[in-house]
Every structure is written in C-alpha cells, then in structure tokens.
Amino acid sequence: MSDHHHHSRRDFFRRSFGGILAGASVFEEAFLRAGWARAQAQTATANLFDLEKVADGVFAAVAKPAALTNCNAAIFVLSRDVLVVDAHSKPSAAASLIAQIKKEVTEKPVRYLVNTHFHWDHTQGDAAYKKANPQVQIIASETTKQLLTQLQRNRLKESLDSVPGLIEAAKKRLSQAKTAPERDWANEQLRQLTAYQAEMKSYPLELPTYTITKNHVIKDASGDLELAFNGKAHTAGDIQVFSPAKKVVASGDAIIGFLPNLNDGYPRPWPTTIDSVAAWKFDSIIAGHGPVQHGRERMGQFRNYIEDLTMRVERAKKAGTPLTEVQKTITPGTLATLQAGGFGSYVAGNLAKYTVYLGNRTPVEERLTANIAAIYNNLDKT
Ligand SMILES: [Zn+2]
Ligand SMILES: [Zn+2]
C-alpha cells in the first residue's frame, strides 16, 4: 500500500470517527477498518442484503450500505407462508429481497408485510410485495396509515429533492479519489443515485391494508407472532413484532444500531416505550438499521443516550440557551452515555459499515447535532 493511500485512509477514519476513534482499542480500530473495506467492496451485482439466521425460521436481512438507505427486514417463516417486517426505500430493493428469500430461505409466499412506521426507507418497497403476491396483507398501526396518507408523497419528493445534492457530493468524491477502489466507490454511489431518480419518479404509492391500534396476534402452528404499539418513540405510530417462541423482536427504528433519528420523534416518551418493549422475553433484536443485536446491552445504551441527551437539552433550553449554542456545547466527548460501555465506538463503527456518508463532518457529529435540534424543537411533544 502506498504511503499516499495510507494517508488518505487515515484521513477518512479521522473524518468518520473523530474523537471516538482516539479512544478506540487496536481491536476496535481493526474492526472499523475491515468494515470500511467491506463497504467499499460492494458491487452493483451483489445482493442488497446479507441474510443472517437469528433463530429457527427467523432471519435478518441486514441492508448493505446504499446511497439512498435501505432499512433491514426481519423474516419470520410461518407454517404455510412468511411474514416480513419493513420494505426498504424502493420496489426494486424489495423485489431483490423477495427473490433472495425464495433462493436462500423458503419457497413459501410472503403473506404478511409489516410497516413498522411511515418513513420512506421502510415503506416505499410495499408495491413489490403486492406485485409478488396480490393477497399480501400490509399491516401497520392506524397512526402510521394516517401519517402515510398525509406525508408519503411529500417524503418521497424530499428524498428525490435530496438526490442532486448527493450527486454533486459523490462527483466531488470522485474528483478527489486517489485510488481505484475510491473511484469505484464514488461511481457506484453515482449509479445508485441516478437509478433511484429513474425508478422513483413514477412510483406507485401504497397504503397498509390492515391497521391495528394497540395489539394484534398472528396465530401460527410454528409459534404466534405478537404485534404491538408500545408507545410513541421514533414516530407517533411505531409498532414492534415479537416472537415469544423464537425469542426475537423486530424493532423497526424504535431501536437501531446507530444514533437515533429524532426528527419525527418523541424524546420524552421514547425511553419509556423501549422499557415496554424490554418487558418482552427475547434474546435478539432485528433492528431497523445496523447489525442484529444479541442481548440487551446496546438497546439499554441507546435508551439511555436518548434520556441523557433529552435532559441535557432540556436544561439548556430552560436556561434560555439558543439552539446553536447548545449544539456547540454538547459534543460526543461530553456526553456520558455516548462514552459509556463503548457505545460511541459501536455506533460510529456501524455507521461506517452500514451507511454511505457523503458529508464532511463525522456521521456521529452530524447525527448528534440533528438530534439536539430535534429534541430542542420537539421537547414537549407527548
Ligand atoms: Zn429507517
Ligand atoms: Zn424511520
């Protein structure tokens, strides 16, 4: 490896992980570097998802990095058919997963599709499930259906409106690329961004066909599935899916392996909602983004981060501190719950491994700043 290359990689890591990497062990650093190499090696022909067996008949489809993000899916194989949780950002991604399920998991049809919440990266693939099986039942909370009805078209437009800026950023990366892998990576982002524009400009909007208000059970000989609204969290209408027999929860974005997205969120009720989810007896979480979580440690750290940040922002706001000042004061290094138990390194590593980031700051800094603004503005949403 040339010195030049080595340096550009070091700079990449400094940008991506900032102060967090400074505290990372040699082992963690090696892990982060491996993640970056994997992210770079992705090609257009590869599957969009890594299928991972979580329990008997339960699989996580962990989304590989994409310029316009795909969510993970959870796959529950039932005695006659299949339930899938969440449908990615575009029908072609959902169609690709449906084919992968058929090839790698089971020939049984997808009979149930759950939209955990209304966001575009979890619902815009719905049409592909309907095309593959016209009998598919698309399940969401009543609130999610209302939010989709009000906002779906706008959110699609927002995602399309973001593409030209992302194309500019990818072109800039291409012009700065010093190695063949860096050029391949930038070209792949350009290809995906253009493909998204082409696919989504005439996209058929879909709505859930079955809604729930609080609890819903899907009875099956292989073990019942429990669907529940456990309270407001990432949106007003998040639901989670629990298999008591397999001890697995599919959490949507109410629990993820990154820092949360709080833009449509409810900072005060969110930790309590996670406590309600935690009352279920499970061993693994298939999160909406990031790796499968074995055990509850990362869920607890994620919960505590939201609570900690909400208290910090609340105190500052009550003292009359303007938002821009709060964003300067609360940094990754000063947030106890981001430092504790390696949570900061965990989310930084996951963001590097599972997302495409074209910005100039570190993804953790950018998300923290956005979280502070969202909490500042949404503090009293209940
Ligand atoms: Zn998401
Ligand atoms: Zn979301």
mmCIF file of C-alpha atoms and ligand atoms in Angstrom:
data_model
loop_
_atom_site.group_PDB
_atom_site.id
_atom_site.type_symbol
_atom_site.label_atom_id
_atom_site.label_comp_id
_atom_site.label_asym_id
_atom_site.label_seq_id
_atom_site.Cartn_x
_atom_site.Cartn_y
_atom_site.Cartn_z
ATOM 1 C CA MET A 1 0.000 0.000 0.000
ATOM 2 C CA SER A 2 1.456 3.369 -0.969
ATOM 3 C CA ASP A 3 2.057 5.986 1.643
ATOM 4 C CA HIS A 4 -0.361 8.230 -0.147
ATOM 5 C CA HIS A 5 -3.122 5.692 0.013
ATOM 6 C CA HIS A 6 -2.352 5.006 3.622
ATOM 7 C CA HIS A 7 -2.706 8.679 4.444
ATOM 8 C CA SER A 8 -5.969 9.126 2.612
ATOM 9 C CA ARG A 9 -7.375 6.198 4.587
ATOM 10 C CA ARG A 10 -6.158 7.683 7.833
ATOM 11 C CA ASP A 11 -7.854 10.941 6.915
ATOM 12 C CA PHE A 12 -11.021 9.064 6.057
ATOM 13 C CA PHE A 13 -11.017 7.477 9.505
ATOM 14 C CA ARG A 14 -10.349 10.751 11.236
ATOM 15 C CA ARG A 15 -13.319 12.264 9.379
ATOM 16 C CA SER A 16 -15.555 9.299 10.082
ATOM 17 C CA PHE A 17 -14.832 8.667 13.724
ATOM 18 C CA GLY A 18 -13.189 11.834 15.011
ATOM 19 C CA GLY A 19 -12.603 11.818 18.720
ATOM 20 C CA ILE A 20 -14.277 8.464 19.142
ATOM 21 C CA LEU A 21 -11.532 6.645 17.279
ATOM 22 C CA ALA A 22 -8.936 8.265 19.504
ATOM 23 C CA GLY A 23 -10.330 6.203 22.381
ATOM 24 C CA ALA A 24 -10.797 3.015 20.353
ATOM 25 C CA SER A 25 -8.686 -0.028 21.098
ATOM 26 C CA VAL A 26 -6.434 -1.541 18.430
ATOM 27 C CA PHE A 27 -9.030 -4.265 18.074
ATOM 28 C CA GLU A 28 -11.876 -1.815 17.530
ATOM 29 C CA GLU A 29 -9.793 0.139 15.036
ATOM 30 C CA ALA A 30 -9.078 -3.048 13.069
ATOM 31 C CA PHE A 31 -12.781 -3.827 13.104
ATOM 32 C CA LEU A 32 -13.681 -0.378 11.807
ATOM 33 C CA ARG A 33 -11.100 -0.624 9.025
ATOM 34 C CA ALA A 34 -12.463 -4.032 7.996
ATOM 35 C CA GLY A 35 -15.960 -2.563 7.884
ATOM 36 C CA TRP A 36 -14.821 0.190 5.583
ATOM 37 C CA ALA A 37 -13.097 -2.285 3.253
ATOM 38 C CA ARG A 38 -16.292 -4.354 3.075
ATOM 39 C CA ALA A 39 -18.402 -1.283 2.391
ATOM 40 C CA GLN A 40 -16.054 -0.337 -0.424
ATOM 41 C CA ALA A 41 -16.076 -3.806 -1.956
ATOM 42 C CA GLN A 42 -19.806 -3.682 -2.621
ATOM 43 C CA THR A 43 -20.612 -4.022 -6.295
ATOM 44 C CA ALA A 44 -23.723 -3.482 -8.344
ATOM 45 C CA THR A 45 -24.279 -7.177 -8.901
ATOM 46 C CA ALA A 46 -24.091 -8.222 -5.253
ATOM 47 C CA ASN A 47 -27.205 -8.860 -3.161
ATOM 48 C CA LEU A 48 -28.520 -5.785 -1.387
ATOM 49 C CA PHE A 49 -28.909 -7.738 1.863
ATOM 50 C CA ASP A 50 -26.933 -10.162 3.986
ATOM 51 C CA LEU A 51 -29.305 -12.852 5.262
ATOM 52 C CA GLU A 52 -28.450 -13.903 8.783
ATOM 53 C CA LYS A 53 -30.183 -16.702 10.694
ATOM 54 C CA VAL A 54 -31.264 -15.376 14.091
ATOM 55 C CA ALA A 55 -33.332 -18.346 15.325
ATOM 56 C CA ASP A 56 -35.092 -21.346 13.796
ATOM 57 C CA GLY A 57 -37.183 -19.918 10.950
ATOM 58 C CA VAL A 58 -36.195 -16.332 11.758
ATOM 59 C CA PHE A 59 -33.786 -14.382 9.569
ATOM 60 C CA ALA A 60 -32.458 -10.846 9.488
ATOM 61 C CA ALA A 61 -31.976 -9.243 6.072
ATOM 62 C CA VAL A 62 -29.261 -6.784 7.018
ATOM 63 C CA ALA A 63 -29.131 -3.972 4.457
ATOM 64 C CA LYS A 64 -25.774 -3.271 2.863
ATOM 65 C CA PRO A 65 -24.775 0.382 2.512
ATOM 66 C CA ALA A 66 -26.759 2.217 -0.181
ATOM 67 C CA ALA A 67 -26.656 5.823 -1.379
ATOM 68 C CA LEU A 68 -30.387 6.097 -0.595
ATOM 69 C CA THR A 69 -30.610 3.984 2.527
ATOM 70 C CA ASN A 70 -32.472 0.672 2.719
ATOM 71 C CA CYS A 71 -33.794 -0.493 6.067
ATOM 72 C CA ASN A 72 -33.205 -4.005 7.383
ATOM 73 C CA ALA A 73 -36.008 -6.535 7.134
ATOM 74 C CA ALA A 74 -36.960 -9.289 9.569
ATOM 75 C CA ILE A 75 -38.197 -12.563 8.064
ATOM 76 C CA PHE A 76 -40.423 -14.903 10.061
ATOM 77 C CA VAL A 77 -41.123 -18.220 8.304
ATOM 78 C CA LEU A 78 -44.589 -19.453 9.326
ATOM 79 C CA SER A 79 -46.064 -22.908 8.700
ATOM 80 C CA ARG A 80 -47.630 -22.052 5.335
ATOM 81 C CA ASP A 81 -46.266 -18.612 4.483
ATOM 82 C CA VAL A 82 -43.914 -15.814 5.517
ATOM 83 C CA LEU A 83 -44.151 -12.530 7.438
ATOM 84 C CA VAL A 84 -41.662 -9.798 6.526
ATOM 85 C CA VAL A 85 -41.076 -6.681 8.605
ATOM 86 C CA ASP A 86 -40.348 -3.480 6.615
ATOM 87 C CA ALA A 87 -39.962 -2.805 2.902
ATOM 88 C CA HIS A 88 -36.933 -0.590 2.124
ATOM 89 C CA SER A 89 -36.735 2.585 0.070
ATOM 90 C CA LYS A 90 -37.755 1.329 -3.386
ATOM 91 C CA PRO A 91 -39.691 -1.518 -5.043
ATOM 92 C CA SER A 92 -36.546 -2.861 -6.770
ATOM 93 C CA ALA A 93 -34.860 -3.380 -3.376
ATOM 94 C CA ALA A 94 -37.942 -5.195 -2.061
ATOM 95 C CA ALA A 95 -38.118 -7.328 -5.235
ATOM 96 C CA SER A 96 -34.458 -8.194 -4.768
ATOM 97 C CA LEU A 97 -35.113 -9.336 -1.198
ATOM 98 C CA ILE A 98 -38.196 -11.346 -2.228
ATOM 99 C CA ALA A 99 -36.011 -13.203 -4.769
ATOM 100 C CA GLN A 100 -33.281 -13.712 -2.177
ATOM 101 C CA ILE A 101 -35.782 -15.138 0.339
ATOM 102 C CA LYS A 102 -37.022 -17.577 -2.307
ATOM 103 C CA LYS A 103 -33.483 -18.649 -3.151
ATOM 104 C CA GLU A 104 -31.909 -18.752 0.309
ATOM 105 C CA VAL A 105 -34.768 -19.224 2.813
ATOM 106 C CA THR A 106 -38.065 -20.685 1.591
ATOM 107 C CA GLU A 107 -40.392 -21.059 -1.406
ATOM 108 C CA LYS A 108 -43.383 -20.098 0.777
ATOM 109 C CA PRO A 109 -45.087 -16.846 -0.279
ATOM 110 C CA VAL A 110 -44.851 -13.618 1.715
ATOM 111 C CA ARG A 111 -48.377 -13.371 3.119
ATOM 112 C CA TYR A 112 -47.825 -10.573 5.650
ATOM 113 C CA LEU A 113 -45.799 -7.378 5.349
ATOM 114 C CA VAL A 114 -45.447 -5.136 8.400
ATOM 115 C CA ASN A 115 -44.634 -1.428 8.041
ATOM 116 C CA THR A 116 -43.218 -0.587 11.484
ATOM 117 C CA HIS A 117 -43.611 3.135 10.748
ATOM 118 C CA PHE A 118 -44.314 5.541 7.898
ATOM 119 C CA HIS A 119 -40.772 6.508 6.833
ATOM 120 C CA TRP A 120 -39.893 6.200 3.156
ATOM 121 C CA ASP A 121 -36.980 3.835 3.757
ATOM 122 C CA HIS A 122 -39.428 1.319 5.337
ATOM 123 C CA THR A 123 -42.482 1.655 3.081
ATOM 124 C CA GLN A 124 -41.543 2.599 -0.479
ATOM 125 C CA GLY A 125 -40.984 -1.074 -1.383
ATOM 126 C CA ASP A 126 -44.557 -2.082 -0.458
ATOM 127 C CA ALA A 127 -45.682 -2.255 -4.105
ATOM 128 C CA ALA A 128 -43.176 -5.045 -4.856
ATOM 129 C CA TYR A 129 -44.735 -7.271 -2.174
ATOM 130 C CA LYS A 130 -48.191 -6.659 -3.628
ATOM 131 C CA LYS A 131 -46.909 -7.469 -7.106
ATOM 132 C CA ALA A 132 -45.283 -10.708 -5.892
ATOM 133 C CA ASN A 133 -48.445 -11.755 -4.045
ATOM 134 C CA PRO A 134 -51.706 -9.843 -4.615
ATOM 135 C CA GLN A 135 -53.062 -11.491 -1.418
ATOM 136 C CA VAL A 136 -50.395 -9.894 0.791
ATOM 137 C CA GLN A 137 -51.708 -8.175 3.898
ATOM 138 C CA ILE A 138 -49.822 -4.935 4.619
ATOM 139 C CA ILE A 139 -50.053 -4.292 8.344
ATOM 140 C CA ALA A 140 -49.325 -1.020 10.173
ATOM 141 C CA SER A 141 -50.696 0.997 13.057
ATOM 142 C CA GLU A 142 -53.701 3.198 12.367
ATOM 143 C CA THR A 143 -51.445 6.208 13.084
ATOM 144 C CA THR A 144 -48.886 5.046 10.516
ATOM 145 C CA LYS A 145 -51.613 4.743 7.900
ATOM 146 C CA GLN A 146 -52.749 8.304 8.687
ATOM 147 C CA LEU A 147 -49.164 9.610 8.515
ATOM 148 C CA LEU A 148 -48.601 7.809 5.205
ATOM 149 C CA THR A 149 -51.787 9.306 3.805
ATOM 150 C CA GLN A 150 -50.695 12.814 4.867
ATOM 151 C CA LEU A 151 -46.957 12.682 4.252
ATOM 152 C CA GLN A 152 -45.933 9.831 1.931
ATOM 153 C CA ARG A 153 -45.964 11.900 -1.270
ATOM 154 C CA ASN A 154 -44.049 14.736 0.373
ATOM 155 C CA ARG A 155 -41.417 12.467 1.879
ATOM 156 C CA LEU A 156 -40.876 10.786 -1.489
ATOM 157 C CA LYS A 157 -40.428 14.239 -3.025
ATOM 158 C CA GLU A 158 -37.983 15.231 -0.254
ATOM 159 C CA SER A 159 -35.922 12.101 -0.915
ATOM 160 C CA LEU A 160 -35.883 12.857 -4.658
ATOM 161 C CA ASP A 161 -35.033 16.517 -3.988
ATOM 162 C CA SER A 162 -32.005 15.406 -1.958
ATOM 163 C CA VAL A 163 -30.553 13.462 -4.893
ATOM 164 C CA PRO A 164 -28.980 16.322 -6.929
ATOM 165 C CA GLY A 165 -27.009 17.484 -3.878
ATOM 166 C CA LEU A 166 -25.871 13.918 -3.191
ATOM 167 C CA ILE A 167 -24.836 13.521 -6.834
ATOM 168 C CA GLU A 168 -22.731 16.688 -6.503
ATOM 169 C CA ALA A 169 -21.113 15.331 -3.325
ATOM 170 C CA ALA A 170 -20.391 11.967 -4.990
ATOM 171 C CA LYS A 171 -18.889 13.740 -8.015
ATOM 172 C CA LYS A 172 -16.666 15.714 -5.663
ATOM 173 C CA ARG A 173 -15.536 12.472 -4.006
ATOM 174 C CA LEU A 174 -14.842 11.055 -7.478
ATOM 175 C CA SER A 175 -12.694 14.033 -8.424
ATOM 176 C CA GLN A 176 -10.751 13.716 -5.154
ATOM 177 C CA ALA A 177 -10.359 9.917 -5.386
ATOM 178 C CA LYS A 178 -6.729 8.806 -5.384
ATOM 179 C CA THR A 179 -7.115 5.051 -5.759
ATOM 180 C CA ALA A 180 -9.125 2.691 -7.956
ATOM 181 C CA PRO A 181 -11.294 1.440 -5.022
ATOM 182 C CA GLU A 182 -12.125 5.046 -4.087
ATOM 183 C CA ARG A 183 -13.119 5.783 -7.700
ATOM 184 C CA ASP A 184 -15.193 2.572 -7.889
ATOM 185 C CA TRP A 185 -16.928 3.513 -4.671
ATOM 186 C CA ALA A 186 -17.831 7.025 -5.873
ATOM 187 C CA ASN A 187 -19.004 5.702 -9.265
ATOM 188 C CA GLU A 188 -21.192 3.126 -7.525
ATOM 189 C CA GLN A 189 -22.850 5.894 -5.459
ATOM 190 C CA LEU A 190 -23.499 7.882 -8.649
ATOM 191 C CA ARG A 191 -25.024 4.812 -10.296
ATOM 192 C CA GLN A 192 -27.352 4.179 -7.322
ATOM 193 C CA LEU A 193 -28.436 7.824 -7.068
ATOM 194 C CA THR A 194 -29.319 8.006 -10.754
ATOM 195 C CA ALA A 195 -31.135 4.668 -10.585
ATOM 196 C CA TYR A 196 -33.196 5.907 -7.626
ATOM 197 C CA GLN A 197 -34.246 9.027 -9.549
ATOM 198 C CA ALA A 198 -35.275 6.937 -12.563
ATOM 199 C CA GLU A 199 -37.183 4.339 -10.532
ATOM 200 C CA MET A 200 -38.982 6.667 -8.139
ATOM 201 C CA LYS A 201 -40.214 9.414 -10.437
ATOM 202 C CA SER A 202 -43.185 7.193 -11.341
ATOM 203 C CA TYR A 203 -43.614 5.245 -8.151
ATOM 204 C CA PRO A 204 -46.993 3.726 -7.193
ATOM 205 C CA LEU A 205 -47.933 4.786 -3.660
ATOM 206 C CA GLU A 206 -49.321 2.021 -1.453
ATOM 207 C CA LEU A 207 -51.195 2.124 1.831
ATOM 208 C CA PRO A 208 -51.477 -0.557 4.546
ATOM 209 C CA THR A 209 -54.423 -2.894 4.009
ATOM 210 C CA TYR A 210 -54.828 -3.801 7.673
ATOM 211 C CA THR A 211 -54.357 -1.494 10.662
ATOM 212 C CA ILE A 212 -54.026 -2.066 14.399
ATOM 213 C CA THR A 213 -54.409 0.334 17.312
ATOM 214 C CA LYS A 214 -52.624 -1.485 20.139
ATOM 215 C CA ASN A 215 -52.135 -5.275 19.907
ATOM 216 C CA HIS A 216 -52.537 -7.887 17.213
ATOM 217 C CA VAL A 217 -51.661 -11.599 17.229
ATOM 218 C CA ILE A 218 -50.917 -13.685 14.151
ATOM 219 C CA LYS A 219 -51.690 -17.271 15.162
ATOM 220 C CA ASP A 220 -49.463 -19.928 13.670
ATOM 221 C CA ALA A 221 -48.527 -23.524 14.428
ATOM 222 C CA SER A 222 -44.838 -22.574 14.323
ATOM 223 C CA GLY A 223 -45.417 -20.039 17.120
ATOM 224 C CA ASP A 224 -47.654 -16.977 17.330
ATOM 225 C CA LEU A 225 -46.368 -13.532 16.451
ATOM 226 C CA GLU A 226 -47.306 -10.548 18.603
ATOM 227 C CA LEU A 227 -47.524 -7.100 17.028
ATOM 228 C CA ALA A 228 -47.847 -4.128 19.355
ATOM 229 C CA PHE A 229 -47.812 -0.385 19.606
ATOM 230 C CA ASN A 230 -45.754 0.080 22.789
ATOM 231 C CA GLY A 231 -45.906 3.877 22.827
ATOM 232 C CA LYS A 232 -44.581 6.811 20.828
ATOM 233 C CA ALA A 233 -40.883 6.708 20.041
ATOM 234 C CA HIS A 234 -39.225 7.259 16.638
ATOM 235 C CA THR A 235 -42.651 8.329 15.279
ATOM 236 C CA ALA A 236 -46.168 8.580 16.668
ATOM 237 C CA GLY A 237 -47.100 5.151 15.317
ATOM 238 C CA ASP A 238 -44.180 2.712 15.715
ATOM 239 C CA ILE A 239 -45.054 -0.947 16.141
ATOM 240 C CA GLN A 240 -42.775 -3.848 17.032
ATOM 241 C CA VAL A 241 -43.071 -7.569 16.256
ATOM 242 C CA PHE A 242 -42.264 -10.212 18.890
ATOM 243 C CA SER A 243 -41.914 -13.971 18.549
ATOM 244 C CA PRO A 244 -42.186 -15.484 22.061
ATOM 245 C CA ALA A 245 -41.326 -18.941 20.688
ATOM 246 C CA LYS A 246 -38.131 -17.783 18.973
ATOM 247 C CA LYS A 247 -37.348 -15.004 21.486
ATOM 248 C CA VAL A 248 -36.780 -12.413 18.769
ATOM 249 C CA VAL A 249 -38.042 -8.836 18.444
ATOM 250 C CA ALA A 250 -38.152 -6.842 15.193
ATOM 251 C CA SER A 251 -37.941 -3.262 16.448
ATOM 252 C CA GLY A 252 -38.139 -1.022 13.384
ATOM 253 C CA ASP A 253 -36.373 2.277 14.110
ATOM 254 C CA ALA A 254 -37.540 2.446 17.753
ATOM 255 C CA ILE A 255 -34.273 0.570 18.485
ATOM 256 C CA ILE A 256 -31.396 0.751 15.979
ATOM 257 C CA GLY A 257 -27.620 0.271 15.936
ATOM 258 C CA PHE A 258 -26.915 3.914 15.037
ATOM 259 C CA LEU A 259 -27.722 7.098 16.881
ATOM 260 C CA PRO A 260 -31.499 7.514 16.615
ATOM 261 C CA ASN A 261 -33.304 9.683 14.096
ATOM 262 C CA LEU A 262 -35.416 12.033 16.236
ATOM 263 C CA ASN A 263 -36.797 14.285 13.503
ATOM 264 C CA ASP A 264 -40.325 12.842 13.781
ATOM 265 C CA GLY A 265 -39.589 11.540 17.272
ATOM 266 C CA TYR A 266 -40.914 11.855 20.794
ATOM 267 C CA PRO A 267 -37.876 12.376 23.045
ATOM 268 C CA ARG A 268 -39.731 12.171 26.371
ATOM 269 C CA PRO A 269 -41.889 9.051 25.843
ATOM 270 C CA TRP A 270 -39.252 7.185 23.758
ATOM 271 C CA PRO A 271 -37.208 5.691 26.665
ATOM 272 C CA THR A 272 -40.416 4.553 28.385
ATOM 273 C CA THR A 273 -41.557 2.914 25.148
ATOM 274 C CA ILE A 274 -38.265 0.986 24.998
ATOM 275 C CA ASP A 275 -38.903 -0.105 28.605
ATOM 276 C CA SER A 276 -42.260 -1.535 27.458
ATOM 277 C CA VAL A 277 -40.566 -3.420 24.620
ATOM 278 C CA ALA A 278 -37.974 -4.674 27.122
ATOM 279 C CA ALA A 279 -40.757 -6.362 29.135
ATOM 280 C CA TRP A 280 -40.989 -8.955 26.348
ATOM 281 C CA LYS A 281 -38.787 -12.014 26.910
ATOM 282 C CA PHE A 282 -36.381 -12.004 23.954
ATOM 283 C CA ASP A 283 -32.706 -12.739 23.306
ATOM 284 C CA SER A 284 -32.170 -10.948 19.982
ATOM 285 C CA ILE A 285 -33.297 -7.765 18.254
ATOM 286 C CA ILE A 286 -33.545 -7.364 14.500
ATOM 287 C CA ALA A 287 -33.203 -3.583 14.421
ATOM 288 C CA GLY A 288 -34.376 -1.295 11.608
ATOM 289 C CA HIS A 289 -30.758 -0.357 10.853
ATOM 290 C CA GLY A 290 -27.386 -1.787 11.816
ATOM 291 C CA PRO A 291 -26.426 -5.268 12.986
ATOM 292 C CA VAL A 292 -28.588 -7.868 14.739
ATOM 293 C CA GLN A 293 -28.361 -7.188 18.470
ATOM 294 C CA HIS A 294 -27.723 -10.226 20.647
ATOM 295 C CA GLY A 295 -28.619 -9.475 24.247
ATOM 296 C CA ARG A 296 -29.928 -6.191 25.580
ATOM 297 C CA GLU A 297 -26.804 -4.169 26.274
ATOM 298 C CA ARG A 298 -26.901 -1.979 23.141
ATOM 299 C CA MET A 299 -30.666 -1.417 23.488
ATOM 300 C CA GLY A 300 -30.065 -0.127 27.024
ATOM 301 C CA GLN A 301 -27.262 2.187 25.900
ATOM 302 C CA PHE A 302 -29.437 3.516 23.061
ATOM 303 C CA ARG A 303 -32.289 4.156 25.503
ATOM 304 C CA ASN A 304 -30.006 5.907 27.991
ATOM 305 C CA TYR A 305 -28.478 8.087 25.270
ATOM 306 C CA ILE A 306 -31.944 9.443 24.355
ATOM 307 C CA GLU A 307 -32.801 10.083 28.009
ATOM 308 C CA ASP A 308 -29.415 11.677 28.769
ATOM 309 C CA LEU A 309 -29.458 13.938 25.705
ATOM 310 C CA THR A 310 -33.066 14.958 26.344
ATOM 311 C CA MET A 311 -32.193 16.015 29.914
ATOM 312 C CA ARG A 312 -29.127 17.949 28.758
ATOM 313 C CA VAL A 313 -31.068 19.775 26.028
ATOM 314 C CA GLU A 314 -33.997 20.466 28.351
ATOM 315 C CA ARG A 315 -31.730 22.020 30.981
ATOM 316 C CA ALA A 316 -30.054 24.256 28.405
ATOM 317 C CA LYS A 317 -33.327 25.307 26.814
ATOM 318 C CA LYS A 318 -34.857 26.155 30.215
ATOM 319 C CA ALA A 319 -31.798 28.310 30.933
ATOM 320 C CA GLY A 320 -32.571 30.240 27.735
ATOM 321 C CA THR A 321 -29.585 28.962 25.740
ATOM 322 C CA PRO A 322 -30.152 29.295 21.983
ATOM 323 C CA LEU A 323 -30.102 26.101 19.912
ATOM 324 C CA THR A 324 -26.864 26.913 18.045
ATOM 325 C CA GLU A 325 -25.117 27.393 21.398
ATOM 326 C CA VAL A 326 -26.467 24.078 22.741
ATOM 327 C CA GLN A 327 -25.190 22.337 19.609
ATOM 328 C CA LYS A 328 -21.707 23.725 20.285
ATOM 329 C CA THR A 329 -21.721 22.744 23.966
ATOM 330 C CA ILE A 330 -22.971 19.156 23.750
ATOM 331 C CA THR A 331 -20.276 17.199 21.868
ATOM 332 C CA PRO A 332 -19.706 13.438 21.610
ATOM 333 C CA GLY A 333 -16.895 13.741 24.156
ATOM 334 C CA THR A 334 -19.068 15.448 26.785
ATOM 335 C CA LEU A 335 -21.979 13.050 26.570
ATOM 336 C CA ALA A 336 -21.536 10.420 29.296
ATOM 337 C CA THR A 337 -23.924 7.918 27.702
ATOM 338 C CA LEU A 338 -22.037 8.066 24.397
ATOM 339 C CA GLN A 339 -18.744 7.319 26.140
ATOM 340 C CA ALA A 340 -20.056 4.612 28.479
ATOM 341 C CA GLY A 341 -19.624 0.950 27.536
ATOM 342 C CA GLY A 342 -18.134 1.729 24.127
ATOM 343 C CA PHE A 343 -21.495 2.916 22.749
ATOM 344 C CA GLY A 344 -19.915 5.747 20.752
ATOM 345 C CA SER A 345 -17.441 3.381 19.065
ATOM 346 C CA TYR A 346 -20.266 0.932 18.408
ATOM 347 C CA VAL A 347 -22.470 3.465 16.597
ATOM 348 C CA ALA A 348 -19.516 5.030 14.742
ATOM 349 C CA GLY A 349 -18.424 1.581 13.553
ATOM 350 C CA ASN A 350 -21.963 0.682 12.472
ATOM 351 C CA LEU A 351 -22.428 3.957 10.597
ATOM 352 C CA ALA A 352 -19.162 3.299 8.752
ATOM 353 C CA LYS A 353 -20.075 -0.284 7.967
ATOM 354 C CA TYR A 354 -23.760 0.032 7.060
ATOM 355 C CA THR A 355 -24.241 3.528 5.638
ATOM 356 C CA VAL A 356 -22.994 5.666 2.804
ATOM 357 C CA TYR A 357 -21.955 9.059 4.050
ATOM 358 C CA LEU A 358 -21.095 11.868 1.656
ATOM 359 C CA GLY A 359 -20.914 14.742 4.158
ATOM 360 C CA ASN A 360 -17.835 16.482 5.521
ATOM 361 C CA ARG A 361 -18.243 16.071 9.275
ATOM 362 C CA THR A 362 -18.262 12.712 11.050
ATOM 363 C CA PRO A 363 -21.613 10.881 10.850
ATOM 364 C CA VAL A 364 -21.756 10.821 14.663
ATOM 365 C CA GLU A 365 -21.264 14.594 14.920
ATOM 366 C CA GLU A 366 -23.866 15.190 12.234
ATOM 367 C CA ARG A 367 -26.434 12.926 13.876
ATOM 368 C CA LEU A 368 -25.788 14.324 17.347
ATOM 369 C CA THR A 369 -26.259 17.885 16.067
ATOM 370 C CA ALA A 370 -29.507 16.857 14.342
ATOM 371 C CA ASN A 371 -30.674 15.025 17.490
ATOM 372 C CA ILE A 372 -30.066 18.145 19.598
ATOM 373 C CA ALA A 373 -32.123 20.284 17.196
ATOM 374 C CA ALA A 374 -34.940 17.728 17.071
ATOM 375 C CA ILE A 375 -35.103 17.444 20.862
ATOM 376 C CA TYR A 376 -34.908 21.221 21.276
ATOM 377 C CA ASN A 377 -37.889 21.634 18.951
ATOM 378 C CA ASN A 378 -39.885 18.550 19.957
ATOM 379 C CA LEU A 379 -39.255 18.603 23.699
ATOM 380 C CA ASP A 380 -42.875 18.922 24.687
ATOM 381 C CA LYS A 381 -44.401 16.577 22.122
ATOM 382 C CA THR A 382 -46.265 13.874 24.022
HETATM 383 ZN ZN ZN B 1 -35.240 3.763 8.902
HETATM 384 ZN ZN ZN B 2 -37.514 5.730 10.438
#
